């Protein structure tokens, strides 16, 4: 993994990819699938995300205030969906789905080796947790895998329907 | 435009498309480009979005509490970027870019005829506006254009780089 400038984090999340969220609590790592996230600020990167109170990850995130947002490419889509279809209450998902935890630099939850980017995050605002299950995160370190060239992210359209990133194009933009 | 069930709104926004946001104030409609949004709840659909205080739309949204989120397909990408590169302070963007305002059913801001879907929204929570420029919206009516079959949304990766929706695929998902 290669360290990424924090100012580039929004370029990963703004397009709305399916992500994997790792947490760690009581010495045990877990991972869930997450599509409800958005950027709040460029740098330092602030990210809002929703983690349902029904998810096993919710209590871990609330209690520890740490997570990693990992970005899977298209080839990991089947695994990402399986991750989302079971609970860490019952399964060691890293072992079950062949995902490799890698030690992070500033938080306890692991990076995921197979993902093309990983964002180490800390919770910086909990005021919207009770009402909306919304956490405000700051990305404190970001990593990309230089071996994955032009990774295609993918996007959830509900009920198991997805689209992968398609043709790229550039238009002159005055803004970030 | 055909009315959409509100429970399907998340299927439009969860994939992270570039959207257009219309507002209306003092008898004048405006439109901006917006990518910082996420779902908060399925039904009634709650949506969080960030509108920078620098945008002319910010004051209109704050003052009126109403907006429309419109979804442009790939063929509108060049117009959407132009919309984002200028301000309603200076330009009547509907006229300048050939976008057709259509009366909405429950809010004053217009739908956009050329977009494949339009969501009429009202602001339901302003507590995060001062700190993050974040508005919590409820979609109160949703419309799709039955003439646009399988529209391809597009996603912003920063600095004028975009990807259009690519290949669709389905994976068995236990959840919405």
XYZ file of C-alpha atoms in Angstrom:
352
model
C 0.000 0.000 0.000
C 1.184 3.495 -0.847
C 0.258 6.494 1.266
C -2.199 8.876 -0.431
C -2.457 12.628 0.141
C -5.491 13.264 2.334
C -6.681 15.938 -0.075
C -7.364 13.198 -2.648
C -9.699 11.160 -0.446
C -12.834 12.839 -1.803
C -11.964 11.591 -5.277
C -12.564 8.068 -3.991
C -15.792 8.573 -2.071
C -17.599 11.297 -4.009
C -18.447 8.881 -6.871
C -20.549 6.792 -4.471
C -18.819 3.411 -4.497
C -19.809 0.403 -2.443
C -17.323 0.282 0.434
C -16.308 -2.114 3.171
C -16.134 -0.796 6.731
C -13.867 -2.499 9.237
C -14.046 -2.141 12.997
C -12.243 -3.790 15.897
C -13.496 -4.367 19.403
C -12.304 -6.574 22.223
C -9.483 -7.859 20.051
C -11.746 -8.943 17.210
C -12.013 -7.350 13.780
C -15.204 -7.230 11.772
C -16.273 -5.937 8.384
C -19.554 -4.780 6.864
C -20.653 -3.449 3.484
C -21.602 0.227 3.328
C -23.036 2.456 0.604
C -24.529 5.289 2.653
C -21.667 7.740 2.908
C -20.754 11.179 1.598
C -17.988 13.744 1.747
C -18.436 16.708 4.086
C -15.099 18.506 3.688
C -12.071 18.193 1.423
C -9.138 18.536 3.814
C -8.879 17.327 6.410
C -11.337 14.910 4.792
C -14.588 14.682 6.713
C -16.985 11.879 5.819
C -20.546 11.267 6.950
C -21.806 7.699 6.991
C -24.797 5.734 8.214
C -24.344 2.454 10.062
C -27.631 0.872 11.061
C -28.131 0.142 14.716
C -28.977 -3.412 13.657
C -25.456 -3.974 12.397
C -22.939 -5.639 14.692
C -20.483 -2.946 13.554
C -22.628 -0.188 15.019
C -21.696 -0.851 18.636
C -18.040 -1.336 17.754
C -17.933 1.971 15.899
C -19.774 3.796 18.647
C -17.680 2.309 21.428
C -14.236 2.618 19.834
C -14.676 5.631 17.548
C -12.472 4.040 14.896
C -12.978 2.371 11.527
C -11.402 1.804 8.148
C -13.279 2.455 4.916
C -11.908 0.102 2.265
C -12.716 0.293 -1.439
C -13.260 -2.977 -3.280
C -12.939 -3.162 -7.055
C -15.429 -4.939 -9.304
C -13.690 -8.287 -8.914
C -14.470 -8.220 -5.180
C -18.168 -7.452 -5.677
C -19.387 -10.990 -4.974
C -17.410 -11.083 -1.739
C -18.609 -7.626 -0.738
C -22.221 -8.730 -1.109
C -21.600 -11.868 0.946
C -19.999 -9.683 3.620
C -23.192 -7.660 3.639
C -25.458 -10.689 3.877
C -24.185 -12.035 7.194
C -23.297 -10.686 10.615
C -20.055 -10.545 12.554
C -22.096 -11.806 15.490
C -22.040 -15.219 13.823
C -19.073 -15.267 11.458
C -15.409 -14.293 11.289
C -15.909 -12.627 7.940
C -12.223 -12.128 7.179
C -11.659 -15.873 7.414
C -14.961 -16.846 5.816
C -14.477 -14.703 2.716
C -10.706 -14.746 2.336
C -10.116 -11.100 3.134
C -6.678 -10.275 4.528
C -6.510 -7.843 7.466
C -3.459 -5.563 7.430
C -2.394 -3.477 10.399
C -3.337 0.189 10.063
C -1.039 3.035 11.063
C -3.254 5.073 13.400
C -6.350 3.031 14.231
C -7.013 -0.481 15.524
C -9.391 -1.687 12.771
C -7.485 -3.326 9.941
C -6.996 -2.314 6.335
C -8.094 -4.905 3.786
C -5.217 -6.041 1.576
C -7.420 -6.922 -1.398
C -8.988 -3.440 -1.611
C -7.551 -0.802 -3.942
C -7.711 1.928 -1.296
C -8.104 2.106 2.471
C -9.007 5.107 4.635
C -8.194 5.104 8.343
C -10.927 7.060 10.094
C -11.826 8.343 13.547
C -15.257 9.468 14.689
C -15.205 13.232 15.281
C -18.916 13.990 15.809
C -21.565 11.752 17.360
C -24.407 14.237 17.592
C -26.387 12.615 14.786
C -25.872 9.015 15.896
C -28.973 8.686 18.034
C -31.315 10.266 15.514
C -29.973 9.020 12.172
C -27.282 6.431 12.952
C -25.004 8.955 11.259
C -21.344 9.179 12.214
C -19.035 12.001 11.174
C -15.557 10.651 10.465
C -12.213 12.247 9.775
C -9.854 10.321 7.515
C -6.486 10.465 9.256
C -4.507 8.275 6.860
C -5.179 7.009 3.343
C -3.596 4.201 1.347
C -3.814 2.995 -2.217
C -2.564 -0.190 -3.817
C -0.218 0.768 -6.667
C -0.564 -2.744 -8.116
C -4.244 -2.171 -8.906
C -4.194 0.063 -11.976
C -7.382 1.936 -12.856
C -9.573 -0.066 -10.495
C -13.278 -0.069 -11.312
C -15.445 0.690 -8.323
C -19.063 -0.418 -8.282
C -22.320 1.107 -7.095
C -25.439 -0.337 -5.513
C -28.849 0.334 -7.043
C -30.846 -1.650 -4.509
C -31.837 -5.284 -4.024
C -28.645 -6.779 -5.391
C -28.529 -4.659 -8.555
C -25.180 -3.016 -9.207
C -23.327 -1.083 -11.869
C -19.589 -1.075 -12.295
C -17.696 2.045 -13.291
C -17.916 2.415 -17.032
C -16.286 4.784 -19.491
C -14.242 7.612 -17.992
C -14.435 11.101 -19.431
C -13.106 14.538 -18.634
C -14.905 17.856 -18.798
C -13.382 21.190 -18.008
C -14.317 21.978 -14.442
C -13.509 25.208 -12.650
C -13.935 23.524 -9.296
C -12.686 20.527 -7.392
C -42.930 12.272 -15.915
C -44.350 9.282 -14.082
C -44.762 9.241 -10.309
C -42.321 6.905 -8.535
C -42.953 5.093 -5.250
C -41.035 6.918 -2.524
C -39.562 3.639 -1.346
C -37.559 3.465 -4.593
C -35.816 6.804 -4.175
C -32.756 5.290 -2.513
C -32.119 3.224 -5.629
C -31.404 6.476 -7.460
C -29.182 8.205 -4.922
C -27.326 5.357 -3.233
C -25.125 4.781 -6.318
C -23.643 8.276 -5.911
C -24.639 10.028 -9.143
C -23.928 13.629 -10.016
C -27.201 15.478 -9.439
C -28.686 18.876 -10.171
C -30.307 20.772 -7.314
C -32.970 23.359 -8.082
C -34.185 26.065 -5.735
C -36.574 29.002 -6.091
C -36.553 32.276 -4.223
C -38.254 35.592 -4.846
C -39.849 34.207 -7.971
C -36.589 33.081 -9.531
C -35.443 29.518 -10.033
C -31.797 28.448 -9.904
C -29.869 25.224 -10.340
C -26.507 23.914 -9.129
C -24.553 20.692 -9.520
C -24.255 18.493 -6.436
C -22.384 15.280 -5.678
C -22.215 15.390 -1.887
C -25.363 13.573 -0.870
C -26.357 10.297 0.774
C -29.395 8.369 1.865
C -30.323 8.417 5.550
C -33.554 6.440 5.563
C -35.518 4.351 3.072
C -39.107 5.472 3.588
C -40.040 8.153 3.941
C -36.792 8.820 2.079
C -34.413 11.011 4.057
C -31.418 12.455 2.251
C -28.418 14.326 3.628
C -26.657 16.767 1.328
C -23.983 19.437 1.509
C -24.465 22.800 -0.176
C -21.516 25.113 0.275
C -22.198 28.465 1.841
C -20.430 29.970 -1.166
C -23.141 28.739 -3.503
C -25.967 31.090 -4.437
C -28.299 28.123 -3.824
C -27.315 27.931 -0.162
C -29.313 30.962 0.933
C -32.294 29.946 -1.190
C -32.318 26.475 0.338
C -31.900 27.791 3.848
C -34.535 30.477 3.457
C -37.213 28.448 1.645
C -36.536 24.923 2.902
C -37.363 23.468 -0.502
C -35.444 21.986 -3.409
C -35.617 19.438 -6.201
C -32.876 16.887 -6.772
C -32.796 16.052 -10.477
C -30.796 13.223 -12.034
C -29.087 13.915 -15.354
C -28.022 11.062 -17.616
C -24.643 10.853 -19.331
C -25.805 12.894 -22.305
C -26.389 15.876 -19.981
C -22.945 15.670 -18.382
C -21.454 18.591 -20.299
C -24.386 20.801 -19.333
C -24.229 19.654 -15.714
C -20.588 20.689 -15.504
C -21.339 24.067 -17.035
C -24.115 24.511 -14.475
C -21.522 23.848 -11.788
C -19.002 26.300 -13.222
C -21.091 29.445 -12.923
C -23.338 31.093 -10.365
C -27.017 31.936 -10.353
C -25.948 35.325 -9.053
C -24.823 36.116 -12.606
C -26.722 33.802 -14.919
C -30.208 32.440 -15.536
C -28.871 28.931 -15.884
C -32.097 27.390 -17.180
C -32.040 29.778 -20.132
C -28.277 29.719 -20.589
C -28.020 25.932 -20.758
C -31.336 25.013 -22.312
C -32.813 23.280 -19.275
C -36.605 23.242 -19.094
C -38.200 23.982 -15.720
C -41.388 22.028 -15.035
C -43.771 22.834 -12.206
C -43.412 20.514 -9.233
C -46.389 19.131 -7.311
C -45.516 20.053 -3.717
C -42.599 22.506 -3.764
C -41.835 25.769 -5.553
C -38.474 24.810 -7.131
C -38.948 23.285 -10.576
C -38.328 19.806 -11.870
C -35.970 19.628 -14.852
C -37.654 18.118 -17.913
C -34.420 16.757 -19.406
C -33.515 14.729 -16.290
C -34.490 11.068 -16.018
C -35.731 11.458 -12.441
C -36.714 14.328 -10.146
C -37.171 14.312 -6.375
C -39.212 17.021 -4.669
C -37.638 17.646 -1.281
C -38.245 19.672 1.859
C -35.675 20.462 4.537
C -36.588 18.612 7.733
C -33.485 19.202 9.881
C -31.182 22.239 9.897
C -29.099 21.380 12.926
C -26.013 20.569 10.866
C -26.236 23.543 8.514
C -24.074 25.923 10.474
C -21.314 23.441 11.171
C -21.165 21.388 7.958
C -23.471 23.106 5.437
C -25.422 19.853 5.690
C -29.165 19.805 5.099
C -31.416 16.866 5.928
C -34.133 16.535 3.288
C -37.251 14.443 2.990
C -38.297 13.464 -0.523
C -42.039 14.131 -0.643
C -42.635 13.291 -4.308
C -40.572 11.467 -6.927
C -40.846 11.383 -10.703
C -39.197 9.417 -13.469
C -39.236 9.924 -17.220
C -40.574 6.734 -18.814
C -39.140 7.832 -22.178
C -35.576 7.505 -20.882
C -34.945 3.770 -20.819
C -32.027 2.510 -18.728
C -30.472 5.924 -18.230
C -26.770 5.945 -17.396
C -25.944 8.157 -14.449
C -22.428 9.501 -14.030
C -20.122 10.053 -11.088
C -17.544 12.703 -10.261
C -13.992 11.713 -9.377
C -12.678 15.224 -8.882
C -11.314 18.000 -11.071
C -13.509 17.301 -14.073
C -12.890 13.536 -14.162
C -16.045 11.459 -14.397
C -17.150 7.893 -14.978
C -20.444 6.908 -16.496
C -22.387 3.898 -15.288
C -20.945 0.818 -16.905
C -22.030 -2.804 -16.979
C -24.922 -3.727 -14.704
C -24.844 -6.945 -12.730
C -26.961 -8.669 -10.126
C -25.830 -10.508 -7.026
C -28.079 -12.207 -4.554
C -28.599 -9.769 -1.708
C -30.530 -10.520 1.441
C -31.028 -6.849 2.103
C -32.314 -3.733 0.398
